[in-house]
Structures are given as structure tokens and as C-alpha cells.
XYZ file of C-alpha atoms in Angstrom:
616
model
C -38.315 -17.453 -27.414
C -39.245 -19.962 -24.753
C -39.027 -23.287 -26.961
C -36.026 -24.421 -25.179
C -37.568 -24.166 -21.868
C -40.174 -26.936 -22.855
C -38.387 -28.926 -25.081
C -37.583 -31.706 -22.491
C -41.179 -31.759 -21.341
C -42.571 -32.000 -24.997
C -40.306 -34.679 -26.155
C -41.280 -37.223 -23.408
C -39.367 -40.728 -24.172
C -41.586 -43.675 -22.921
C -38.979 -46.073 -23.068
C -40.678 -48.772 -21.081
C -43.511 -49.112 -23.653
C -41.306 -48.442 -26.555
C -42.988 -44.968 -27.557
C -41.093 -42.610 -29.653
C -42.376 -39.109 -29.230
C -41.802 -36.399 -31.974
C -42.504 -32.960 -31.015
C -44.187 -30.182 -33.299
C -42.571 -26.577 -33.116
C -45.017 -24.039 -31.215
C -46.256 -21.263 -33.121
C -46.178 -18.932 -30.183
C -43.960 -18.841 -27.273
C -46.831 -18.531 -25.106
C -48.952 -21.368 -26.530
C -47.347 -24.445 -26.651
C -48.956 -26.733 -29.591
C -47.783 -30.088 -28.652
C -48.583 -32.847 -31.239
C -47.511 -36.145 -29.862
C -47.197 -39.012 -32.250
C -46.543 -42.637 -30.925
C -44.926 -43.394 -34.231
C -43.790 -47.003 -33.405
C -46.870 -48.319 -31.900
C -48.558 -51.096 -34.059
C -51.888 -49.472 -35.314
C -54.760 -51.379 -34.195
C -56.894 -49.969 -37.101
C -58.446 -52.424 -39.724
C -59.182 -50.478 -42.913
C -62.982 -50.554 -43.805
C -63.961 -51.448 -40.120
C -65.251 -48.783 -37.670
C -62.629 -47.840 -35.108
C -63.366 -47.454 -31.556
C -61.622 -44.451 -29.626
C -61.830 -44.693 -26.077
C -61.332 -42.150 -23.492
C -61.143 -42.632 -19.829
C -61.458 -39.581 -17.562
C -61.073 -39.191 -13.661
C -61.276 -35.906 -11.799
C -61.562 -34.916 -8.265
C -59.678 -37.564 -6.991
C -58.425 -35.507 -4.076
C -55.275 -37.319 -3.324
C -57.087 -40.686 -2.367
C -54.473 -43.233 -3.860
C -54.726 -45.792 -1.155
C -58.123 -46.386 -0.733
C -57.886 -45.394 3.130
C -59.620 -43.166 5.517
C -56.784 -41.521 7.394
C -59.254 -40.047 9.705
C -60.303 -43.299 11.089
C -57.460 -45.695 10.029
C -59.831 -47.769 7.876
C -59.886 -49.297 4.464
C -62.332 -47.919 2.196
C -64.593 -50.166 0.172
C -65.464 -48.218 -3.010
C -62.959 -45.716 -4.017
C -59.051 -44.922 -4.394
C -56.663 -45.058 -7.180
C -56.108 -48.639 -6.384
C -59.694 -49.349 -7.482
C -59.244 -47.230 -10.520
C -56.090 -49.417 -11.429
C -57.978 -52.214 -11.774
C -60.589 -50.841 -14.005
C -58.105 -49.019 -16.300
C -55.984 -52.377 -16.400
C -59.092 -54.222 -17.848
C -60.020 -51.475 -20.279
C -56.287 -51.316 -21.738
C -56.335 -55.083 -22.110
C -59.392 -54.645 -24.465
C -58.044 -51.399 -25.980
C -54.152 -50.670 -25.443
C -54.127 -47.330 -27.330
C -57.162 -45.843 -25.055
C -56.366 -42.212 -23.829
C -56.564 -41.721 -19.927
C -57.030 -38.078 -18.975
C -57.842 -36.200 -15.431
C -59.684 -33.061 -15.026
C -58.040 -31.693 -11.815
C -58.158 -31.659 -7.954
C -55.748 -34.318 -7.648
C -53.300 -33.242 -5.106
C -55.478 -31.867 -2.174
C -57.618 -33.773 0.136
C -55.769 -36.275 2.547
C -53.699 -35.697 5.372
C -50.930 -37.222 3.417
C -51.085 -34.467 0.651
C -52.162 -31.544 2.578
C -49.854 -31.787 5.790
C -46.913 -33.553 4.299
C -46.428 -33.197 0.894
C -48.226 -29.794 -0.247
C -46.224 -28.062 2.435
C -43.090 -29.307 1.150
C -43.520 -29.173 -2.759
C -39.682 -30.311 -3.383
C -40.235 -33.456 -2.196
C -41.732 -36.048 -4.743
C -45.638 -35.913 -4.550
C -47.150 -39.332 -4.285
C -50.263 -38.274 -6.278
C -48.016 -37.314 -9.413
C -46.022 -40.681 -8.785
C -49.319 -42.443 -9.063
C -50.534 -40.572 -12.003
C -47.111 -41.070 -13.826
C -47.212 -44.756 -13.282
C -50.699 -45.085 -14.792
C -49.622 -43.340 -17.842
C -51.771 -40.539 -18.084
C -52.048 -38.713 -21.098
C -52.872 -35.225 -20.112
C -54.278 -33.408 -16.722
C -56.123 -30.331 -16.304
C -55.602 -27.987 -13.376
C -58.294 -27.871 -10.702
C -59.238 -25.371 -8.364
C -57.437 -27.183 -5.595
C -54.262 -27.262 -7.375
C -53.810 -23.530 -6.420
C -54.722 -23.768 -2.575
C -51.075 -23.571 -1.722
C -50.017 -20.750 -4.524
C -48.740 -20.507 -8.011
C -44.980 -21.576 -7.170
C -46.384 -24.818 -5.171
C -48.343 -25.697 -7.946
C -45.734 -25.319 -10.342
C -43.417 -27.598 -8.460
C -45.638 -30.148 -7.794
C -47.187 -30.243 -11.564
C -43.375 -29.979 -12.971
C -43.131 -33.630 -11.685
C -45.584 -34.741 -14.508
C -44.865 -36.947 -17.384
C -47.484 -35.744 -19.166
C -49.056 -32.515 -20.387
C -50.546 -29.973 -17.595
C -53.203 -28.064 -19.325
C -54.800 -24.786 -18.230
C -55.979 -22.763 -21.310
C -57.601 -20.100 -19.395
C -54.964 -19.290 -16.805
C -52.010 -17.120 -17.727
C -49.450 -14.657 -16.361
C -49.246 -10.772 -16.633
C -47.255 -11.347 -19.905
C -50.122 -13.390 -21.261
C -48.031 -16.629 -21.001
C -49.974 -19.855 -20.221
C -49.432 -20.721 -16.183
C -48.566 -24.288 -17.378
C -47.018 -23.568 -20.509
C -49.777 -24.900 -22.845
C -53.572 -24.717 -23.176
C -53.808 -27.702 -25.426
C -52.151 -30.739 -26.739
C -52.801 -32.733 -29.825
C -52.280 -36.587 -29.450
C -52.037 -38.770 -32.555
C -52.569 -42.319 -31.870
C -53.792 -44.890 -34.716
C -53.892 -42.044 -37.096
C -56.415 -40.124 -35.230
C -55.506 -36.732 -33.992
C -57.143 -35.980 -30.533
C -57.022 -32.378 -29.298
C -57.507 -32.009 -25.611
C -58.325 -28.745 -23.982
C -57.963 -27.967 -20.354
C -59.721 -25.099 -18.570
C -60.230 -24.518 -14.750
C -63.106 -22.497 -13.085
C -62.130 -18.708 -13.322
C -63.325 -18.617 -9.902
C -60.071 -19.512 -8.325
C -59.403 -16.022 -6.998
C -62.681 -16.041 -5.018
C -61.544 -18.885 -2.878
C -57.529 -18.437 -3.099
C -56.966 -14.791 -3.753
C -54.738 -14.218 -1.010
C -52.456 -17.082 -1.685
C -48.895 -16.401 -3.376
C -49.105 -15.471 -6.950
C -52.787 -15.635 -7.633
C -53.241 -11.844 -7.654
C -50.849 -11.716 -10.386
C -52.456 -14.415 -12.194
C -55.293 -13.839 -14.880
C -58.121 -16.428 -15.031
C -60.030 -16.004 -18.333
C -63.725 -17.008 -19.243
C -63.916 -20.734 -19.849
C -65.779 -20.385 -22.972
C -63.723 -17.854 -24.435
C -60.477 -19.447 -23.647
C -61.900 -22.899 -25.492
C -62.891 -20.901 -28.642
C -59.329 -19.381 -28.984
C -57.781 -23.037 -28.362
C -59.903 -24.258 -31.078
C -59.104 -21.412 -33.525
C -55.383 -22.326 -32.800
C -55.996 -26.052 -33.644
C -57.567 -25.496 -36.799
C -57.702 -28.510 -39.117
C -54.808 -30.267 -37.415
C -57.268 -32.332 -35.163
C -59.929 -34.805 -35.792
C -61.429 -35.268 -32.467
C -61.695 -32.386 -29.869
C -62.024 -33.143 -26.130
C -62.530 -30.235 -23.493
C -61.793 -31.047 -20.042
C -63.387 -28.466 -17.942
C -62.858 -28.235 -14.142
C -66.206 -26.756 -13.559
C -69.942 -28.138 -13.392
C -72.548 -28.056 -16.043
C -73.949 -24.724 -14.917
C -72.576 -21.541 -13.860
C -71.348 -21.487 -10.064
C -71.209 -17.556 -10.010
C -71.346 -16.154 -13.297
C -74.926 -16.977 -14.117
C -75.161 -14.186 -16.630
C -72.367 -14.847 -18.822
C -71.463 -18.410 -18.129
C -67.685 -17.901 -17.593
C -67.579 -20.834 -15.321
C -70.422 -23.300 -16.964
C -69.522 -26.252 -18.804
C -72.476 -26.261 -20.972
C -71.901 -22.733 -22.114
C -68.552 -23.986 -23.448
C -70.331 -26.217 -25.851
C -73.081 -24.038 -26.521
C -70.239 -21.506 -27.957
C -68.280 -24.402 -29.242
C -70.496 -26.994 -30.633
C -67.708 -28.651 -32.651
C -66.540 -30.138 -29.551
C -66.838 -34.055 -29.457
C -66.146 -34.876 -25.974
C -67.013 -32.509 -22.957
C -65.541 -33.752 -19.466
C -66.809 -31.793 -16.608
C -65.621 -31.852 -12.851
C -65.543 -29.797 -9.673
C -68.915 -30.412 -8.447
C -68.538 -34.013 -7.284
C -71.705 -35.132 -8.924
C -72.223 -37.987 -11.575
C -73.066 -36.743 -15.236
C -73.848 -38.782 -18.201
C -75.458 -37.218 -21.372
C -75.289 -36.044 -24.636
C -75.906 -32.466 -25.776
C -76.244 -32.078 -29.606
C -73.382 -33.992 -30.852
C -71.412 -33.731 -27.840
C -70.852 -36.293 -25.112
C -70.874 -34.925 -21.457
C -69.478 -36.806 -18.505
C -68.342 -36.251 -15.131
C -67.510 -38.391 -11.800
C -67.981 -38.100 -8.165
C -64.882 -37.379 -6.030
C -62.410 -39.625 -4.525
C -61.879 -41.955 -7.299
C -65.346 -43.365 -6.581
C -66.084 -43.299 -10.502
C -64.434 -43.037 -13.830
C -66.151 -41.736 -17.147
C -65.892 -43.700 -20.488
C -66.328 -42.048 -23.637
C -66.632 -44.219 -26.675
C -66.471 -42.762 -30.342
C -66.716 -44.850 -33.124
C -64.787 -43.522 -36.085
C -64.907 -44.242 -40.319
C -61.886 -44.520 -42.174
C -61.963 -40.731 -42.364
C -61.960 -40.234 -38.740
C -65.706 -38.916 -38.678
C -67.688 -39.684 -35.773
C -70.464 -42.341 -36.859
C -71.632 -43.246 -33.406
C -70.873 -42.342 -29.615
C -71.755 -43.190 -26.310
C -70.694 -42.104 -22.592
C -70.997 -44.010 -19.366
C -69.950 -43.621 -15.515
C -68.593 -46.472 -13.972
C -68.872 -47.161 -10.195
C -65.636 -48.154 -8.343
C -67.581 -50.221 -5.811
C -67.473 -53.465 -7.882
C -63.371 -53.256 -8.353
C -61.128 -55.202 -6.567
C -57.947 -53.381 -5.033
C -55.047 -53.613 -7.233
C -51.815 -53.115 -5.202
C -49.649 -51.898 -8.254
C -49.861 -48.357 -6.926
C -49.100 -49.564 -3.111
C -46.425 -51.588 -4.132
C -44.391 -48.170 -5.282
C -41.861 -47.686 -2.677
C -42.231 -44.017 -2.417
C -46.102 -44.355 -2.304
C -45.752 -47.123 0.449
C -43.324 -44.766 2.203
C -45.738 -41.799 2.006
C -48.781 -43.833 3.323
C -46.784 -45.071 6.371
C -45.342 -41.964 7.299
C -49.035 -40.230 7.047
C -50.252 -42.780 9.680
C -47.211 -42.469 11.737
C -47.925 -38.512 11.394
C -51.321 -39.134 12.693
C -50.306 -41.216 15.596
C -47.704 -38.645 16.803
C -44.379 -40.439 15.852
C -42.277 -39.579 12.854
C -39.802 -41.852 11.069
C -37.218 -40.365 13.575
C -39.428 -41.054 16.394
C -40.200 -37.390 16.853
C -43.901 -36.277 17.801
C -45.598 -34.825 14.827
C -49.212 -35.175 14.047
C -50.174 -35.605 17.702
C -51.468 -38.697 19.385
C -52.212 -37.031 22.598
C -53.920 -33.641 21.410
C -56.250 -34.279 24.080
C -59.113 -36.576 25.252
C -63.261 -36.479 24.965
C -65.642 -38.189 27.489
C -67.893 -39.738 24.839
C -68.805 -39.803 21.111
C -69.916 -36.345 19.494
C -72.165 -37.631 16.775
C -75.476 -39.495 17.227
C -76.630 -42.694 15.389
C -78.526 -42.179 12.494
C -82.079 -43.100 12.608
C -81.939 -43.874 9.041
C -78.987 -45.468 7.043
C -76.752 -42.651 5.511
C -79.343 -39.731 6.473
C -76.839 -37.769 8.340
C -78.261 -36.681 11.799
C -75.868 -34.047 11.873
C -77.557 -32.282 9.119
C -81.094 -32.648 10.354
C -80.599 -31.529 13.969
C -78.026 -29.787 16.318
C -75.336 -32.222 17.243
C -71.999 -31.979 19.533
C -69.818 -31.839 16.517
C -71.073 -28.542 14.975
C -71.561 -27.190 18.314
C -68.103 -27.513 19.006
C -66.745 -26.320 15.745
C -69.259 -23.017 15.925
C -68.274 -22.480 19.527
C -64.658 -22.426 18.778
C -65.154 -20.251 15.749
C -67.366 -17.950 17.714
C -64.989 -17.576 20.607
C -61.740 -17.207 18.584
C -63.112 -14.560 16.214
C -64.946 -12.686 19.148
C -68.034 -12.922 17.026
C -71.590 -12.466 17.561
C -72.446 -15.557 15.316
C -70.695 -18.291 13.594
C -71.375 -20.334 10.578
C -69.711 -23.902 9.858
C -70.509 -27.010 7.662
C -70.525 -30.765 8.134
C -68.165 -31.534 5.295
C -68.424 -35.178 5.697
C -71.687 -36.980 6.608
C -69.979 -39.229 9.096
C -67.839 -36.760 10.776
C -67.500 -37.935 14.467
C -65.108 -37.581 17.478
C -64.805 -40.925 19.253
C -64.420 -41.197 23.000
C -60.900 -41.482 24.495
C -57.850 -39.825 23.059
C -57.713 -37.709 19.928
C -55.317 -37.300 17.185
C -54.791 -35.434 14.407
C -56.824 -37.956 12.005
C -59.775 -37.189 14.388
C -59.295 -33.502 14.072
C -59.029 -33.738 9.985
C -62.270 -35.888 10.232
C -64.468 -33.142 11.383
C -62.710 -30.323 9.635
C -60.952 -31.544 6.323
C -60.155 -28.256 4.624
C -57.195 -26.156 5.482
C -59.523 -22.936 5.810
C -58.846 -19.721 7.977
C -61.306 -18.043 9.846
C -62.723 -14.475 9.058
C -64.874 -11.999 10.824
C -66.978 -9.706 9.159
C -69.696 -7.303 10.108
C -73.313 -8.281 8.748
C -76.871 -6.904 9.118
C -79.580 -8.998 10.132
C -81.064 -8.801 6.618
C -77.836 -10.012 5.056
C -77.413 -12.846 7.803
C -81.122 -14.169 7.326
C -80.398 -14.203 3.347
C -77.180 -16.301 4.340
C -79.513 -18.486 6.277
C -81.673 -18.923 3.326
C -79.208 -19.808 0.782
C -77.628 -22.328 3.192
C -81.159 -23.963 3.754
C -81.296 -24.840 -0.094
C -79.708 -27.760 0.497
C -82.890 -29.421 1.575
C -85.899 -30.904 -0.479
C -89.217 -29.227 0.114
C -91.251 -31.588 2.740
C -94.249 -33.097 0.883
C -97.252 -34.440 3.043
C -96.676 -37.977 3.869
C -92.864 -38.246 3.595
C -91.163 -40.377 5.986
C -87.921 -38.593 6.095
C -85.921 -35.285 5.430
C -83.995 -35.507 1.931
C -81.400 -33.386 0.408
C -81.225 -31.474 -3.123
C -78.667 -33.794 -4.883
C -77.490 -30.868 -7.015
C -76.202 -29.043 -3.692
C -73.050 -30.413 -2.404
C -73.189 -31.038 1.432
C -70.301 -28.955 2.102
C -72.421 -25.827 1.069
C -74.650 -26.545 3.971
C -73.846 -24.235 7.006
C -75.274 -24.198 10.471
C -75.129 -21.236 12.927
C -74.694 -20.516 16.478
C -75.624 -17.358 18.380
C -79.149 -16.801 17.084
C -81.874 -19.217 17.281
C -83.785 -20.146 14.242
C -86.157 -22.683 12.419
C -85.910 -23.965 8.952
C -89.723 -24.528 7.685
C -89.105 -27.312 4.997
C -92.930 -27.010 4.180
C -91.947 -23.831 2.278
C -89.960 -23.735 -0.950
C -86.285 -22.436 -1.245
C -86.125 -18.761 -0.282
C -88.794 -18.700 2.120
C -87.689 -21.338 5.064
C -86.076 -19.225 7.890
C -88.230 -18.442 10.453
C -88.249 -16.935 13.945
C -84.714 -15.573 13.920
C -83.928 -14.673 17.675
C -80.794 -12.697 18.770
C -80.024 -12.036 22.305
C -83.670 -12.800 23.216
C -85.473 -10.832 20.549
C -86.387 -10.987 17.119
C -83.417 -10.414 14.654
C -84.228 -7.002 12.699
C -82.997 -6.391 9.211
C -81.014 -3.229 10.328
C -79.604 -4.895 13.394
C -75.404 -5.144 12.803
C -73.773 -8.307 14.090
C -70.476 -9.880 13.603
C -70.003 -13.030 11.710
C -67.150 -15.842 12.105
C -66.795 -17.915 8.969
C -64.135 -19.428 7.067
C -62.282 -17.733 4.082
C -63.846 -20.053 1.417
C -67.522 -19.198 2.415
C -66.656 -15.541 2.867
C -65.186 -15.206 -0.642
C -66.995 -17.632 -2.646
C -70.849 -17.221 -1.206
C -70.832 -14.427 0.853
C -69.051 -12.100 -1.406
C -69.511 -14.194 -4.736
C -72.925 -14.077 -4.661
C -73.129 -10.300 -3.025
C -74.830 -11.481 0.058
C -72.890 -9.090 2.294
C -71.207 -5.790 1.790
C -68.594 -5.343 4.569
C -65.313 -6.575 4.521
C -63.552 -8.821 6.710
C -61.997 -7.024 9.654
C -60.015 -9.923 11.147
C -58.356 -13.164 10.025
C -56.730 -15.906 11.981
C -53.184 -16.524 11.790
C -53.448 -20.308 11.477
C -56.223 -22.767 10.014
C -59.213 -23.445 11.668
C -57.855 -26.903 12.273
C -55.216 -25.477 14.255
C -57.542 -23.602 16.571
C -59.693 -26.898 17.174
C -56.489 -28.250 18.091
C -55.597 -25.731 20.343
C -59.055 -25.908 22.096
C -58.543 -29.799 22.651
C -54.831 -29.134 24.277
C -56.301 -26.441 26.504
C -59.793 -27.840 27.586
C -59.361 -31.693 27.389
C -61.165 -33.714 28.474
C -63.829 -32.276 26.389
C -67.330 -33.390 26.871
C -70.049 -33.211 24.058
C -72.524 -30.318 24.316
C -75.287 -29.907 22.181
C -76.854 -26.287 22.062
C -80.106 -26.792 20.712
C -80.617 -23.174 18.829
C -82.223 -24.399 15.942
C -84.650 -27.028 14.397
C -86.452 -27.985 11.474
C -90.231 -27.601 11.116
C -93.059 -27.639 9.034
C -92.795 -31.815 8.668
C -94.559 -34.531 9.973
C -92.450 -37.771 9.613
C -95.003 -40.277 10.686
C -92.785 -41.045 13.717
C -95.886 -43.326 15.402
C -96.583 -44.908 12.105
C -95.710 -48.737 11.995
C -95.560 -48.618 8.027
C -92.953 -45.743 8.598
C -90.993 -48.414 11.046
C -91.348 -51.022 8.368
C -89.932 -49.142 5.442
C -87.072 -47.859 7.689
C -86.108 -51.283 8.824
C -86.003 -52.300 5.129
C -83.846 -49.340 4.460
C -81.419 -50.351 7.220
C -81.113 -53.947 6.470
C -79.696 -52.641 3.027
C -83.149 -54.063 1.043
C -84.150 -50.751 -0.051
C -81.884 -47.663 -1.209
C -81.429 -44.994 1.089
C -83.707 -41.979 0.481
C -80.894 -39.271 0.411
C -82.087 -37.345 -2.490
C -85.920 -38.409 -2.631
C -87.899 -39.084 0.449
C -89.958 -42.149 0.495
C -93.602 -41.386 0.903
C -96.206 -43.278 3.445
C -98.670 -43.134 0.473
C -96.614 -45.273 -1.491
C -96.300 -48.147 0.887
C -97.962 -50.815 -0.709
C -95.718 -50.525 -3.859
C -92.610 -49.914 -1.708
C -93.224 -53.068 0.176
C -93.866 -55.037 -3.123
C -90.953 -53.666 -4.671
C -88.729 -55.898 -2.090
C -90.571 -58.870 -2.599
């Protein structure tokens, strides 16, 4: 039996706050049913009065502890765990016995995590130190926890002082990969079961990583049903943390990767926390509260259940709180290991390690000018509405490295740019933040055009009178690819699926039966091209290093690099009223901060009077 392997982890002693933990014996070796009872807490319940059970949920923090952009060396103003800490502390003052849980994608996303600690998993990981310090009650794996393979994930997650959940991820023997699928926490006489599931699509993105092919990823809805059956009548409240969006990402027919499918099949769930898609969710579906937050610790979701003396829910509400009003709390920054990790990351970017050695590279190369134009409208990225030097550079490097006819790449961050002058590793990370490798694959002309149509779905359809191009808020920006090697038009007067026009390859119209080679990153190949059955061929080549490595090499060999824009595509079918003074006035109000940015919905010139009136 595996009971002895987990006894130490299950019997956590929180000495600093006087918590004594008692552990229930697991029924099965592969399923650790842990009931953690905080037995010497003073109960906050008053008999005969409603009791508020408060749950705070975070997710998709992506290693943003400090509230700092390592890419450009600047403090952020609206995110980071240092702001979450402020809010969590305020809520704990009002409710010391609240639950604090996270729904995954914690250990990936910054130069600190990806380049210093995830490649050295035996070191104490600063994200785990931070989560432990804030006394999280439970954590559910996200897909990015698997980016470096199973053993790395286990080493890093093994540093947790809290249960790590993954009910739908098992090894070949049927054992849970983290040792447990759920945990039951008993606090103030309320038994709360927390079930964790991750999108089963992980093998689409990380199928080649160590241990993934030997790991079983089950449908989330079915795993939750099994866990609820195992829990039986041992819990008063059931919480599901699902590292997936509300709607299916790939399995639209069966909903194995859909948060809403979980509660459709399991209506007894009281709280569903969704994640992964980096969008705000706050709603009630039947009796279930559903909530989710944006990425990088920009938001936290609060679930509030009102219980009667019999622990029955008599009222419930969910809200999402933006961190842009929270001050920085220096608690995490004062922890020596976190402070050192932050300083070491800055030294890595600047090119000098603590021992004086060159590491990240302060002198990777130089540029002759900035690579991104100024936005005409505040926070409407020019890099996604016309060709720019940043995307030309990435696609040019990919196309040449793969010896391909066409390259596809995304502007992962709307503000990505290369400055004039010296280029360091932070600048490279800024324009390519993921640790992707490059593939070459054969595609037909028809397949390529279908892929281009899929990419163009990121835009909203233009309506007569709209003064700007806007973006579908349900379509994350990192899914929008731009292409080099073909000339093409995107007609935004057309609905999704009918926008790609006049595709020209080598001076002639691209035919459906033409065969080309495409350079594309491993993520897009697996999750979109293969995941959505857009292409039939398999990859025929893969880069030995990451795409970031290719960009670094290019700067080392070609500096100084001048910004080059290849104008091979354009948006058509729109009339943005460029010569209309009313448009100029509306844009001025947007840029001055007096009107909201029309990112998800354009302002329309016909609404001019009401728009101006709303400002006064």
C-alpha cells in the first residue's frame, strides 16, 4: 500500500498558526481521500445565524510574483501576487477561516520561472515558496505545469505545503499523478470537498515531453463524477477547480474539456472555478456558482455561500475583483529566496550572473530603430491590424530556419516591441514569451487557407460606421497568427469563415491542390492544425532548440538589425472614417482616458452624439 508514502504530506502541521491536522485513512492506494480538520481553531459560527463560507480563487498567475515586467524592466500597475496579497489579507481580516485555492498555470510564464527554475527543478521554486507563504489550501494542476515533463512537474509540485489535485490525470497503473484527485477540508464544522481537473488536451501541446505519453488524461466531466461518488455523503459543499474554459476547446462533441459540461453532468457541484482561457467569468448556472479570472494575477474570484445550521446553502454569490485598485504588499518581496530569485533574474537578463559570468546576454545584438509603430488608438495594437517589423522578423527567422515556403506566427503580447540600441534576453522574451520549438509540415493550398480563416476569426465583423477594428473577446490574442510567404487580404465586412481573399503564392493565385511547406510552432501544430483536423500531413522537421534560441542566434549573426516591414497582407472591407473630424474627436477622448478602449466593440460614428454626451 502507498499510504506510508503520503502520510507526511497528508499530516501537515501548521505550527505558525496553531493548526493541528488529522488525516483520514485513504480507501484506495491510488485515491487519497484526505480529510483535513483544523481542530483547535476557534469556531466562528454562531448557532442560529447564517454562516458565510468564503472561497477565494486564483489561477493562471504564470509566475508573476513580483508585479514586474522582466521584458522591459518595469514595475507593473495592476497585477502580480504582491497585489493579490493585499486583497487576501483584507479578506482574511474579515473572515480568518476563508479558503484560498488556485486552479493552475502557476509555475510558467516569466523569465524567472522558465529560464532559471523550471530548468533546474531541484531548486526551491519561488512560485511554490509564494503559494506556501500565502497558505493556500489546495492547488489544481494547469496545462503549463506539464511543459517540462512529468518528473519536473512532480519535483516542483512536491515543494507544496498543500494538496495538489489532478483527478483526471493518472499513470499507466491507474494511480493519480499527484497522489490525489480531491481533498476534504473540515473548517468551522463545514466539510468542503475540492476536486481538481485539468484540460485533457495536455498531450496535444506537450505530447513529446518526458513522461506525457505514459500518462492518461481522462475526460474532466467523467473524472469529477467518479470523485463525487467516492466522496459520497462526507462533504457538505463540493467545489470543482477545472483548468479549462467554460466551453470545449477541442472536444465540442463530447465536452471532455468543457467546464460547463462538468456541471451539466454533475449538477450537485456548488462552485465551479474555470481557468486556462484568461477571461473573466462570473455567473450562476442552476445552483452552481461559476467564476474565473484573467491571467498574471490581475484578478481574484470570490465565492460566497451562506449556510444554515445544517450546512445547507440558502444564498450564494460570485464576484471577480480587479487588482488595479490594490496596493503592493511587500510580504512576498521580503522573503529572502524570492528576493534573490528576482535579483538573479534581472542579472540574467543583463548578462551577469551572481558570480560575474555572462548568462542571459546583455549584448546579444543591436537594432537601428524601434520595431513597433505607435498605436493610433490607445491599446488597439497596430501589430494586429497591419504588418509590422516585429512580426516580419519572427516570420522571416522561422521561414529561413525551417527552409519553408510559408511561416505563421503570433504577436503573443499586444505591446511586444524591440527598442533601438542594445538587445538583451528580456527583449527577446518580450517578442516571444513561450518556449516553443519550430516545425516544418507540408500543407495543401486548401489547408493553408482554412488555417488562415481560423486565425482571422479573432476579429469582430466590421459594421458600417465603425471607427476602429475590434477583436472578439472570447478569442485570446495568442491564437491570431500572421503569415509570411503568401500575399493575402482579410475582408472584415464578411462573417467568420469567409474573410480570406486573394491569396497569392509566388506571383499567382494559390490553388487548393498546391502543396507548400509551412513553418509553425509546436503548440500551434498540435493544438490547432492537428487538434482541429486542419491538416493531414505530419511534421517533417523540428528545430533542435527553441524559437527564442533562433531569434537570439539571428541577432548575434546579423546585428545591427534594421526594422523591416513586408507588406504582404492587409485588412479590407472597412471604412474607418479616417477623414471624419467626429472620429478624430472620439479617438482623442479614448487616448486621453475619458472613454474606454473599444477593444472588444468598436465605437460607431452614428452614435457620436451619445458618445460625446456620456463624457460630459
